[in-house]
Amino acid sequence: MIKFLGTNKLKTAVFISGNGSNLKNLIEFSLFKKLPIKISFIVSSNSNSKGLNFAKKYKIKSQIYKFNNKTKDENEILKYLKRNNISMICLAGFMKILSNNFIKKYSGTILNIHPSLLPKYRGLNTHRRAIENKEKFSGCTVHFVNSKLDSGKVVLQKRVKITNKDTPKSLSKKILKLEHLLYPKAILKVISNF
Ligand code: GRF
Protein backbone atom coordinates (compact mmCIF):
# COMPACT_ATOMS: atom_id res chain seq x y z
CA MET A 1 0.00 0.00 0.00
CA ILE A 2 2.74 2.50 0.90
CA LYS A 3 4.45 3.74 -2.21
CA PHE A 4 7.31 6.22 -2.05
CA LEU A 5 8.28 8.13 -5.18
CA GLY A 6 11.73 7.76 -6.66
CA THR A 7 12.64 10.93 -4.87
CA ASN A 8 11.53 9.36 -1.60
CA LYS A 9 8.44 11.52 -1.41
CA LEU A 10 5.22 9.92 -0.31
CA LYS A 11 2.28 10.78 -2.54
CA THR A 12 -0.35 12.36 -0.35
CA ALA A 13 -3.90 13.67 -0.62
CA VAL A 14 -5.25 16.41 1.64
CA PHE A 15 -8.98 16.66 2.38
CA ILE A 16 -10.35 20.07 3.35
CA SER A 17 -13.63 21.95 3.82
CA GLY A 18 -12.72 25.50 4.82
CA ASN A 19 -9.90 28.00 5.04
CA GLY A 20 -7.17 25.52 4.27
CA SER A 21 -4.44 27.12 6.38
CA ASN A 22 -3.20 23.64 7.34
CA LEU A 23 -3.26 22.66 3.67
CA LYS A 24 -1.21 25.73 2.74
CA ASN A 25 1.24 24.97 5.51
CA LEU A 26 1.65 21.33 4.44
CA ILE A 27 2.15 22.31 0.80
CA GLU A 28 4.82 24.80 1.81
CA PHE A 29 6.55 22.32 4.10
CA SER A 30 6.56 19.76 1.29
CA LEU A 31 7.89 22.21 -1.27
CA PHE A 32 10.28 24.38 0.69
CA LYS A 33 11.07 22.64 3.96
CA LYS A 34 11.88 19.11 2.85
CA LEU A 35 8.86 17.35 4.32
CA PRO A 36 9.10 14.10 2.31
CA ILE A 37 5.58 14.12 0.91
CA LYS A 38 4.22 15.26 -2.42
CA ILE A 39 0.72 16.62 -2.17
CA SER A 40 -0.79 15.51 -5.43
CA PHE A 41 -4.52 15.64 -4.80
CA ILE A 42 -6.82 17.91 -2.83
CA VAL A 43 -10.40 16.97 -2.01
CA SER A 44 -12.76 19.68 -0.85
CA SER A 45 -16.25 19.01 0.46
CA ASN A 46 -17.11 22.65 -0.12
CA SER A 47 -16.99 24.49 -3.42
CA ASN A 48 -16.38 27.81 -1.62
CA SER A 49 -13.47 26.56 0.43
CA LYS A 50 -10.73 29.18 0.50
CA GLY A 51 -8.27 26.32 0.57
CA LEU A 52 -9.01 25.63 -3.08
CA ASN A 53 -7.06 28.79 -3.94
CA PHE A 54 -3.89 27.05 -2.77
CA ALA A 55 -4.58 24.16 -5.12
CA LYS A 56 -4.71 26.70 -7.94
CA LYS A 57 -1.68 28.63 -6.77
CA TYR A 58 0.49 25.52 -6.50
CA LYS A 59 -1.09 23.78 -9.50
CA ILE A 60 -2.25 20.75 -7.54
CA LYS A 61 -5.14 18.69 -8.87
CA SER A 62 -8.26 19.33 -6.81
CA GLN A 63 -11.79 18.08 -6.88
CA ILE A 64 -14.99 19.05 -5.07
CA TYR A 65 -17.04 16.22 -3.59
CA LYS A 66 -20.03 17.37 -1.61
CA PHE A 67 -20.61 13.92 -0.14
CA ASN A 68 -24.36 14.14 -0.84
CA ASN A 69 -23.97 10.63 -2.16
CA LYS A 70 -21.19 9.45 0.11
CA THR A 71 -20.74 5.98 -1.37
CA LYS A 72 -20.48 7.30 -4.91
CA ASP A 73 -18.11 10.10 -3.98
CA GLU A 74 -15.91 7.89 -1.84
CA ASN A 75 -15.69 5.28 -4.59
CA GLU A 76 -14.61 7.93 -7.07
CA ILE A 77 -12.01 9.27 -4.67
CA LEU A 78 -10.71 5.75 -3.96
CA LYS A 79 -10.39 5.08 -7.68
CA TYR A 80 -8.42 8.29 -8.18
CA LEU A 81 -6.14 7.58 -5.24
CA LYS A 82 -5.41 4.06 -6.42
CA ARG A 83 -4.86 5.03 -10.05
CA ASN A 84 -2.40 7.70 -8.95
CA ASN A 85 -0.55 5.67 -6.30
CA ILE A 86 -1.51 8.03 -3.50
CA SER A 87 -0.57 6.35 -0.23
CA MET A 88 -1.39 8.79 2.54
CA ILE A 89 -4.39 10.99 3.34
CA CYS A 90 -4.24 14.02 5.61
CA LEU A 91 -7.54 15.43 6.81
CA ALA A 92 -7.17 19.13 7.52
CA GLY A 93 -10.36 20.84 8.63
CA PHE A 94 -12.38 18.25 6.69
CA MET A 95 -15.96 18.40 7.96
CA LYS A 96 -17.32 15.12 6.59
CA ILE A 97 -17.17 11.71 8.22
CA LEU A 98 -15.58 9.01 6.10
CA SER A 99 -17.24 5.59 5.96
CA ASN A 100 -15.73 2.52 7.60
CA ASN A 101 -15.28 1.00 4.18
CA PHE A 102 -13.18 3.97 3.06
CA ILE A 103 -11.15 4.06 6.27
CA LYS A 104 -10.40 0.32 6.10
CA LYS A 105 -8.96 0.70 2.61
CA TYR A 106 -6.45 3.28 3.87
CA SER A 107 -6.10 1.88 7.34
CA GLY A 108 -3.07 3.26 9.17
CA THR A 109 -2.42 5.96 6.59
CA ILE A 110 -5.19 8.49 7.25
CA LEU A 111 -4.28 11.28 9.65
CA ASN A 112 -6.40 14.05 11.11
CA ILE A 113 -5.63 17.18 13.09
CA HIS A 114 -8.02 18.14 15.86
CA PRO A 115 -7.97 21.37 17.89
CA SER A 116 -8.02 19.88 21.39
CA LEU A 117 -5.99 17.64 23.62
CA LEU A 118 -7.73 14.40 22.70
CA PRO A 119 -9.39 12.39 24.17
CA LYS A 120 -10.79 15.60 25.61
CA TYR A 121 -13.29 17.53 23.48
CA ARG A 122 -13.90 15.34 20.49
CA GLY A 123 -16.20 16.85 17.87
CA LEU A 124 -17.14 20.50 17.41
CA ASN A 125 -16.85 23.71 19.49
CA THR A 126 -13.74 22.49 21.27
CA HIS A 127 -12.48 25.95 22.28
CA ARG A 128 -15.78 27.11 23.76
CA ARG A 129 -16.14 23.89 25.74
CA ALA A 130 -12.56 23.99 27.03
CA ILE A 131 -13.01 27.59 28.24
CA GLU A 132 -16.43 26.89 29.80
CA ASN A 133 -14.94 23.96 31.69
CA LYS A 134 -12.19 26.23 33.00
CA GLU A 135 -9.42 24.07 31.57
CA LYS A 136 -5.92 25.41 32.22
CA PHE A 137 -4.58 24.01 28.96
CA SER A 138 -5.80 23.18 25.51
CA GLY A 139 -3.92 22.34 22.35
CA CYS A 140 -4.03 20.18 19.27
CA THR A 141 -3.65 16.54 18.37
CA VAL A 142 -2.65 14.68 15.24
CA HIS A 143 -4.13 11.19 15.27
CA PHE A 144 -4.82 8.24 13.01
CA VAL A 145 -8.37 8.08 11.76
CA ASN A 146 -10.44 5.07 12.77
CA SER A 147 -14.14 4.34 12.66
CA LYS A 148 -14.94 6.45 15.76
CA LEU A 149 -14.91 10.24 15.62
CA ASP A 150 -11.60 11.77 16.78
CA SER A 151 -10.68 8.53 18.53
CA GLY A 152 -7.77 6.93 16.64
CA LYS A 153 -4.30 6.46 18.04
CA VAL A 154 -2.58 9.74 18.90
CA VAL A 155 0.59 10.55 16.91
CA LEU A 156 1.55 13.84 18.56
CA GLN A 157 0.03 16.55 20.73
CA LYS A 158 1.03 20.08 21.59
CA ARG A 159 -0.47 22.06 24.42
CA VAL A 160 -0.94 25.73 25.17
CA LYS A 161 -2.06 27.63 28.25
CA ILE A 162 -5.57 29.05 28.37
CA THR A 163 -5.47 32.47 30.00
CA ASN A 164 -8.44 34.15 31.62
CA LYS A 165 -8.50 36.63 28.74
CA ASP A 166 -8.94 33.90 26.14
CA THR A 167 -12.10 33.72 24.07
CA PRO A 168 -12.95 30.85 21.73
CA LYS A 169 -11.65 33.05 18.91
CA SER A 170 -8.32 33.95 20.50
CA LEU A 171 -7.77 30.36 21.59
CA SER A 172 -8.56 29.07 18.13
CA LYS A 173 -5.96 31.48 16.67
CA LYS A 174 -3.33 30.38 19.17
CA ILE A 175 -4.00 26.74 18.54
CA LEU A 176 -4.02 27.08 14.77
CA LYS A 177 -0.45 28.39 14.97
CA LEU A 178 0.50 25.27 16.94
CA GLU A 179 -1.27 23.08 14.41
CA HIS A 180 1.00 24.44 11.71
CA LEU A 181 4.01 23.24 13.71
CA LEU A 182 2.53 19.95 14.79
CA TYR A 183 1.11 18.50 11.55
CA PRO A 184 4.40 18.38 9.60
CA LYS A 185 6.19 16.91 12.64
CA ALA A 186 3.53 14.24 13.05
CA ILE A 187 3.70 13.32 9.37
CA LEU A 188 7.46 12.92 9.64
CA LYS A 189 7.03 10.69 12.66
CA VAL A 190 4.45 8.50 10.91
CA ILE A 191 6.48 8.22 7.72
CA SER A 192 9.62 7.22 9.56
CA ASN A 193 7.65 4.30 11.08
CA PHE A 194 6.48 2.97 7.69
C1 GRF B 1 -8.34 23.50 12.40
O1 GRF B 1 -8.44 24.07 13.66
C2 GRF B 1 -8.44 22.01 12.49
O2 GRF B 1 -7.84 21.49 13.62
C3 GRF B 1 -9.93 21.83 12.57
O3 GRF B 1 -10.45 22.76 11.66
C4 GRF B 1 -9.55 23.86 11.54
C5 GRF B 1 -9.21 23.96 10.09
O4 GRF B 1 -8.41 25.06 9.79
N1 GRF B 1 -10.30 20.46 12.33
P1 GRF B 1 -7.83 25.27 8.33
O5 GRF B 1 -8.97 25.03 7.33
O6 GRF B 1 -6.71 24.30 8.12
O7 GRF B 1 -7.37 26.69 8.32
PDB file of C-alpha atoms and ligand atoms in Angstrom:
ATOM      1  CA  MET A   1       0.000   0.000   0.000  1.00  0.00           C
ATOM      2  CA  ILE A   2       2.740   2.502   0.901  1.00  0.00           C
ATOM      3  CA  LYS A   3       4.449   3.745  -2.214  1.00  0.00           C
ATOM      4  CA  PHE A   4       7.315   6.221  -2.047  1.00  0.00           C
ATOM      5  CA  LEU A   5       8.278   8.127  -5.184  1.00  0.00           C
ATOM      6  CA  GLY A   6      11.735   7.759  -6.661  1.00  0.00           C
ATOM      7  CA  THR A   7      12.638  10.931  -4.867  1.00  0.00           C
ATOM      8  CA  ASN A   8      11.530   9.357  -1.601  1.00  0.00           C
ATOM      9  CA  LYS A   9       8.443  11.520  -1.408  1.00  0.00           C
ATOM     10  CA  LEU A  10       5.224   9.922  -0.311  1.00  0.00           C
ATOM     11  CA  LYS A  11       2.276  10.776  -2.544  1.00  0.00           C
ATOM     12  CA  THR A  12      -0.355  12.359  -0.345  1.00  0.00           C
ATOM     13  CA  ALA A  13      -3.899  13.672  -0.617  1.00  0.00           C
ATOM     14  CA  VAL A  14      -5.248  16.409   1.636  1.00  0.00           C
ATOM     15  CA  PHE A  15      -8.976  16.665   2.376  1.00  0.00           C
ATOM     16  CA  ILE A  16     -10.355  20.074   3.355  1.00  0.00           C
ATOM     17  CA  SER A  17     -13.625  21.949   3.820  1.00  0.00           C
ATOM     18  CA  GLY A  18     -12.722  25.498   4.821  1.00  0.00           C
ATOM     19  CA  ASN A  19      -9.904  28.003   5.041  1.00  0.00           C
ATOM     20  CA  GLY A  20      -7.165  25.523   4.273  1.00  0.00           C
ATOM     21  CA  SER A  21      -4.436  27.116   6.382  1.00  0.00           C
ATOM     22  CA  ASN A  22      -3.198  23.636   7.338  1.00  0.00           C
ATOM     23  CA  LEU A  23      -3.261  22.656   3.674  1.00  0.00           C
ATOM     24  CA  LYS A  24      -1.208  25.732   2.739  1.00  0.00           C
ATOM     25  CA  ASN A  25       1.240  24.967   5.506  1.00  0.00           C
ATOM     26  CA  LEU A  26       1.651  21.331   4.445  1.00  0.00           C
ATOM     27  CA  ILE A  27       2.145  22.315   0.801  1.00  0.00           C
ATOM     28  CA  GLU A  28       4.821  24.803   1.810  1.00  0.00           C
ATOM     29  CA  PHE A  29       6.554  22.315   4.096  1.00  0.00           C
ATOM     30  CA  SER A  30       6.564  19.756   1.294  1.00  0.00           C
ATOM     31  CA  LEU A  31       7.894  22.214  -1.271  1.00  0.00           C
ATOM     32  CA  PHE A  32      10.276  24.384   0.690  1.00  0.00           C
ATOM     33  CA  LYS A  33      11.072  22.636   3.965  1.00  0.00           C
ATOM     34  CA  LYS A  34      11.882  19.107   2.849  1.00  0.00           C
ATOM     35  CA  LEU A  35       8.863  17.346   4.324  1.00  0.00           C
ATOM     36  CA  PRO A  36       9.096  14.103   2.312  1.00  0.00           C
ATOM     37  CA  ILE A  37       5.579  14.116   0.906  1.00  0.00           C
ATOM     38  CA  LYS A  38       4.221  15.256  -2.422  1.00  0.00           C
ATOM     39  CA  ILE A  39       0.720  16.619  -2.172  1.00  0.00           C
ATOM     40  CA  SER A  40      -0.792  15.507  -5.430  1.00  0.00           C
ATOM     41  CA  PHE A  41      -4.524  15.638  -4.799  1.00  0.00           C
ATOM     42  CA  ILE A  42      -6.821  17.910  -2.827  1.00  0.00           C
ATOM     43  CA  VAL A  43     -10.398  16.968  -2.006  1.00  0.00           C
ATOM     44  CA  SER A  44     -12.756  19.680  -0.855  1.00  0.00           C
ATOM     45  CA  SER A  45     -16.246  19.005   0.459  1.00  0.00           C
ATOM     46  CA  ASN A  46     -17.107  22.654  -0.118  1.00  0.00           C
ATOM     47  CA  SER A  47     -16.995  24.494  -3.418  1.00  0.00           C
ATOM     48  CA  ASN A  48     -16.378  27.814  -1.620  1.00  0.00           C
ATOM     49  CA  SER A  49     -13.473  26.556   0.431  1.00  0.00           C
ATOM     50  CA  LYS A  50     -10.727  29.184   0.503  1.00  0.00           C
ATOM     51  CA  GLY A  51      -8.270  26.317   0.574  1.00  0.00           C
ATOM     52  CA  LEU A  52      -9.011  25.634  -3.080  1.00  0.00           C
ATOM     53  CA  ASN A  53      -7.061  28.792  -3.936  1.00  0.00           C
ATOM     54  CA  PHE A  54      -3.886  27.049  -2.773  1.00  0.00           C
ATOM     55  CA  ALA A  55      -4.582  24.157  -5.125  1.00  0.00           C
ATOM     56  CA  LYS A  56      -4.712  26.701  -7.944  1.00  0.00           C
ATOM     57  CA  LYS A  57      -1.676  28.626  -6.768  1.00  0.00           C
ATOM     58  CA  TYR A  58       0.495  25.515  -6.497  1.00  0.00           C
ATOM     59  CA  LYS A  59      -1.086  23.776  -9.495  1.00  0.00           C
ATOM     60  CA  ILE A  60      -2.248  20.754  -7.543  1.00  0.00           C
ATOM     61  CA  LYS A  61      -5.138  18.693  -8.866  1.00  0.00           C
ATOM     62  CA  SER A  62      -8.260  19.334  -6.807  1.00  0.00           C
ATOM     63  CA  GLN A  63     -11.795  18.079  -6.884  1.00  0.00           C
ATOM     64  CA  ILE A  64     -14.988  19.047  -5.071  1.00  0.00           C
ATOM     65  CA  TYR A  65     -17.036  16.220  -3.594  1.00  0.00           C
ATOM     66  CA  LYS A  66     -20.026  17.375  -1.606  1.00  0.00           C
ATOM     67  CA  PHE A  67     -20.612  13.920  -0.135  1.00  0.00           C
ATOM     68  CA  ASN A  68     -24.360  14.136  -0.836  1.00  0.00           C
ATOM     69  CA  ASN A  69     -23.967  10.631  -2.165  1.00  0.00           C
ATOM     70  CA  LYS A  70     -21.191   9.446   0.111  1.00  0.00           C
ATOM     71  CA  THR A  71     -20.741   5.977  -1.368  1.00  0.00           C
ATOM     72  CA  LYS A  72     -20.483   7.299  -4.910  1.00  0.00           C
ATOM     73  CA  ASP A  73     -18.108  10.104  -3.977  1.00  0.00           C
ATOM     74  CA  GLU A  74     -15.906   7.888  -1.839  1.00  0.00           C
ATOM     75  CA  ASN A  75     -15.689   5.283  -4.594  1.00  0.00           C
ATOM     76  CA  GLU A  76     -14.615   7.927  -7.074  1.00  0.00           C
ATOM     77  CA  ILE A  77     -12.011   9.266  -4.669  1.00  0.00           C
ATOM     78  CA  LEU A  78     -10.715   5.754  -3.958  1.00  0.00           C
ATOM     79  CA  LYS A  79     -10.394   5.078  -7.680  1.00  0.00           C
ATOM     80  CA  TYR A  80      -8.424   8.288  -8.181  1.00  0.00           C
ATOM     81  CA  LEU A  81      -6.139   7.579  -5.237  1.00  0.00           C
ATOM     82  CA  LYS A  82      -5.409   4.055  -6.423  1.00  0.00           C
ATOM     83  CA  ARG A  83      -4.855   5.026 -10.048  1.00  0.00           C
ATOM     84  CA  ASN A  84      -2.400   7.696  -8.950  1.00  0.00           C
ATOM     85  CA  ASN A  85      -0.554   5.674  -6.303  1.00  0.00           C
ATOM     86  CA  ILE A  86      -1.508   8.031  -3.503  1.00  0.00           C
ATOM     87  CA  SER A  87      -0.574   6.349  -0.230  1.00  0.00           C
ATOM     88  CA  MET A  88      -1.388   8.786   2.538  1.00  0.00           C
ATOM     89  CA  ILE A  89      -4.389  10.989   3.339  1.00  0.00           C
ATOM     90  CA  CYS A  90      -4.236  14.020   5.612  1.00  0.00           C
ATOM     91  CA  LEU A  91      -7.539  15.432   6.811  1.00  0.00           C
ATOM     92  CA  ALA A  92      -7.172  19.135   7.521  1.00  0.00           C
ATOM     93  CA  GLY A  93     -10.363  20.835   8.628  1.00  0.00           C
ATOM     94  CA  PHE A  94     -12.380  18.249   6.686  1.00  0.00           C
ATOM     95  CA  MET A  95     -15.960  18.397   7.960  1.00  0.00           C
ATOM     96  CA  LYS A  96     -17.320  15.116   6.589  1.00  0.00           C
ATOM     97  CA  ILE A  97     -17.165  11.711   8.224  1.00  0.00           C
ATOM     98  CA  LEU A  98     -15.579   9.010   6.100  1.00  0.00           C
ATOM     99  CA  SER A  99     -17.238   5.590   5.964  1.00  0.00           C
ATOM    100  CA  ASN A 100     -15.728   2.521   7.603  1.00  0.00           C
ATOM    101  CA  ASN A 101     -15.284   1.004   4.181  1.00  0.00           C
ATOM    102  CA  PHE A 102     -13.178   3.966   3.055  1.00  0.00           C
ATOM    103  CA  ILE A 103     -11.153   4.058   6.266  1.00  0.00           C
ATOM    104  CA  LYS A 104     -10.405   0.316   6.101  1.00  0.00           C
ATOM    105  CA  LYS A 105      -8.962   0.701   2.613  1.00  0.00           C
ATOM    106  CA  TYR A 106      -6.451   3.276   3.868  1.00  0.00           C
ATOM    107  CA  SER A 107      -6.102   1.879   7.337  1.00  0.00           C
ATOM    108  CA  GLY A 108      -3.066   3.261   9.166  1.00  0.00           C
ATOM    109  CA  THR A 109      -2.424   5.961   6.587  1.00  0.00           C
ATOM    110  CA  ILE A 110      -5.191   8.495   7.249  1.00  0.00           C
ATOM    111  CA  LEU A 111      -4.280  11.277   9.650  1.00  0.00           C
ATOM    112  CA  ASN A 112      -6.403  14.045  11.114  1.00  0.00           C
ATOM    113  CA  ILE A 113      -5.634  17.176  13.088  1.00  0.00           C
ATOM    114  CA  HIS A 114      -8.021  18.136  15.859  1.00  0.00           C
ATOM    115  CA  PRO A 115      -7.970  21.368  17.892  1.00  0.00           C
ATOM    116  CA  SER A 116      -8.023  19.885  21.394  1.00  0.00           C
ATOM    117  CA  LEU A 117      -5.987  17.638  23.623  1.00  0.00           C
ATOM    118  CA  LEU A 118      -7.734  14.399  22.698  1.00  0.00           C
ATOM    119  CA  PRO A 119      -9.389  12.388  24.170  1.00  0.00           C
ATOM    120  CA  LYS A 120     -10.794  15.605  25.610  1.00  0.00           C
ATOM    121  CA  TYR A 121     -13.292  17.533  23.484  1.00  0.00           C
ATOM    122  CA  ARG A 122     -13.900  15.342  20.488  1.00  0.00           C
ATOM    123  CA  GLY A 123     -16.200  16.846  17.868  1.00  0.00           C
ATOM    124  CA  LEU A 124     -17.135  20.496  17.413  1.00  0.00           C
ATOM    125  CA  ASN A 125     -16.846  23.710  19.489  1.00  0.00           C
ATOM    126  CA  THR A 126     -13.742  22.491  21.268  1.00  0.00           C
ATOM    127  CA  HIS A 127     -12.485  25.950  22.279  1.00  0.00           C
ATOM    128  CA  ARG A 128     -15.784  27.106  23.755  1.00  0.00           C
ATOM    129  CA  ARG A 129     -16.141  23.889  25.736  1.00  0.00           C
ATOM    130  CA  ALA A 130     -12.564  23.990  27.031  1.00  0.00           C
ATOM    131  CA  ILE A 131     -13.013  27.590  28.239  1.00  0.00           C
ATOM    132  CA  GLU A 132     -16.426  26.889  29.800  1.00  0.00           C
ATOM    133  CA  ASN A 133     -14.943  23.962  31.688  1.00  0.00           C
ATOM    134  CA  LYS A 134     -12.193  26.234  33.001  1.00  0.00           C
ATOM    135  CA  GLU A 135      -9.419  24.068  31.575  1.00  0.00           C
ATOM    136  CA  LYS A 136      -5.924  25.408  32.224  1.00  0.00           C
ATOM    137  CA  PHE A 137      -4.577  24.011  28.965  1.00  0.00           C
ATOM    138  CA  SER A 138      -5.802  23.179  25.513  1.00  0.00           C
ATOM    139  CA  GLY A 139      -3.920  22.343  22.352  1.00  0.00           C
ATOM    140  CA  CYS A 140      -4.034  20.177  19.268  1.00  0.00           C
ATOM    141  CA  THR A 141      -3.648  16.544  18.366  1.00  0.00           C
ATOM    142  CA  VAL A 142      -2.650  14.676  15.238  1.00  0.00           C
ATOM    143  CA  HIS A 143      -4.128  11.187  15.269  1.00  0.00           C
ATOM    144  CA  PHE A 144      -4.821   8.243  13.014  1.00  0.00           C
ATOM    145  CA  VAL A 145      -8.370   8.082  11.756  1.00  0.00           C
ATOM    146  CA  ASN A 146     -10.439   5.069  12.771  1.00  0.00           C
ATOM    147  CA  SER A 147     -14.143   4.335  12.656  1.00  0.00           C
ATOM    148  CA  LYS A 148     -14.939   6.450  15.757  1.00  0.00           C
ATOM    149  CA  LEU A 149     -14.910  10.240  15.621  1.00  0.00           C
ATOM    150  CA  ASP A 150     -11.596  11.771  16.776  1.00  0.00           C
ATOM    151  CA  SER A 151     -10.680   8.529  18.525  1.00  0.00           C
ATOM    152  CA  GLY A 152      -7.774   6.933  16.642  1.00  0.00           C
ATOM    153  CA  LYS A 153      -4.297   6.461  18.041  1.00  0.00           C
ATOM    154  CA  VAL A 154      -2.577   9.741  18.899  1.00  0.00           C
ATOM    155  CA  VAL A 155       0.588  10.551  16.911  1.00  0.00           C
ATOM    156  CA  LEU A 156       1.551  13.842  18.560  1.00  0.00           C
ATOM    157  CA  GLN A 157       0.030  16.551  20.727  1.00  0.00           C
ATOM    158  CA  LYS A 158       1.028  20.079  21.585  1.00  0.00           C
ATOM    159  CA  ARG A 159      -0.466  22.061  24.421  1.00  0.00           C
ATOM    160  CA  VAL A 160      -0.942  25.728  25.170  1.00  0.00           C
ATOM    161  CA  LYS A 161      -2.057  27.627  28.249  1.00  0.00           C
ATOM    162  CA  ILE A 162      -5.570  29.045  28.368  1.00  0.00           C
ATOM    163  CA  THR A 163      -5.467  32.474  29.998  1.00  0.00           C
ATOM    164  CA  ASN A 164      -8.444  34.154  31.623  1.00  0.00           C
ATOM    165  CA  LYS A 165      -8.499  36.627  28.745  1.00  0.00           C
ATOM    166  CA  ASP A 166      -8.936  33.896  26.144  1.00  0.00           C
ATOM    167  CA  THR A 167     -12.103  33.722  24.075  1.00  0.00           C
ATOM    168  CA  PRO A 168     -12.949  30.846  21.726  1.00  0.00           C
ATOM    169  CA  LYS A 169     -11.651  33.052  18.912  1.00  0.00           C
ATOM    170  CA  SER A 170      -8.319  33.948  20.502  1.00  0.00           C
ATOM    171  CA  LEU A 171      -7.775  30.355  21.592  1.00  0.00           C
ATOM    172  CA  SER A 172      -8.558  29.072  18.129  1.00  0.00           C
ATOM    173  CA  LYS A 173      -5.964  31.482  16.669  1.00  0.00           C
ATOM    174  CA  LYS A 174      -3.327  30.382  19.175  1.00  0.00           C
ATOM    175  CA  ILE A 175      -4.003  26.735  18.544  1.00  0.00           C
ATOM    176  CA  LEU A 176      -4.019  27.084  14.765  1.00  0.00           C
ATOM    177  CA  LYS A 177      -0.454  28.392  14.972  1.00  0.00           C
ATOM    178  CA  LEU A 178       0.500  25.272  16.938  1.00  0.00           C
ATOM    179  CA  GLU A 179      -1.272  23.076  14.412  1.00  0.00           C
ATOM    180  CA  HIS A 180       1.003  24.437  11.713  1.00  0.00           C
ATOM    181  CA  LEU A 181       4.012  23.238  13.706  1.00  0.00           C
ATOM    182  CA  LEU A 182       2.533  19.946  14.786  1.00  0.00           C
ATOM    183  CA  TYR A 183       1.113  18.500  11.554  1.00  0.00           C
ATOM    184  CA  PRO A 184       4.399  18.379   9.596  1.00  0.00           C
ATOM    185  CA  LYS A 185       6.190  16.908  12.643  1.00  0.00           C
ATOM    186  CA  ALA A 186       3.526  14.240  13.055  1.00  0.00           C
ATOM    187  CA  ILE A 187       3.704  13.322   9.367  1.00  0.00           C
ATOM    188  CA  LEU A 188       7.465  12.922   9.639  1.00  0.00           C
ATOM    189  CA  LYS A 189       7.028  10.690  12.660  1.00  0.00           C
ATOM    190  CA  VAL A 190       4.449   8.503  10.906  1.00  0.00           C
ATOM    191  CA  ILE A 191       6.478   8.219   7.725  1.00  0.00           C
ATOM    192  CA  SER A 192       9.621   7.215   9.555  1.00  0.00           C
ATOM    193  CA  ASN A 193       7.652   4.305  11.078  1.00  0.00           C
ATOM    194  CA  PHE A 194       6.478   2.968   7.687  1.00  0.00           C
TER     195      PHE A 194
HETATM  196  C1  GRF B   1      -8.344  23.501  12.395  1.00  0.00           C
HETATM  197  O1  GRF B   1      -8.438  24.067  13.664  1.00  0.00           O
HETATM  198  C2  GRF B   1      -8.436  22.014  12.495  1.00  0.00           C
HETATM  199  O2  GRF B   1      -7.842  21.489  13.620  1.00  0.00           O
HETATM  200  C3  GRF B   1      -9.929  21.832  12.568  1.00  0.00           C
HETATM  201  O3  GRF B   1     -10.453  22.765  11.662  1.00  0.00           O
HETATM  202  C4  GRF B   1      -9.547  23.855  11.537  1.00  0.00           C
HETATM  203  C5  GRF B   1      -9.213  23.956  10.086  1.00  0.00           C
HETATM  204  O4  GRF B   1      -8.414  25.062   9.790  1.00  0.00           O
HETATM  205  N1  GRF B   1     -10.304  20.458  12.335  1.00  0.00           N
HETATM  206  P1  GRF B   1      -7.828  25.273   8.326  1.00  0.00           P
HETATM  207  O5  GRF B   1      -8.972  25.027   7.330  1.00  0.00           O
HETATM  208  O6  GRF B   1      -6.710  24.297   8.119  1.00  0.00           O
HETATM  209  O7  GRF B   1      -7.373  26.691   8.316  1.00  0.00           O
END
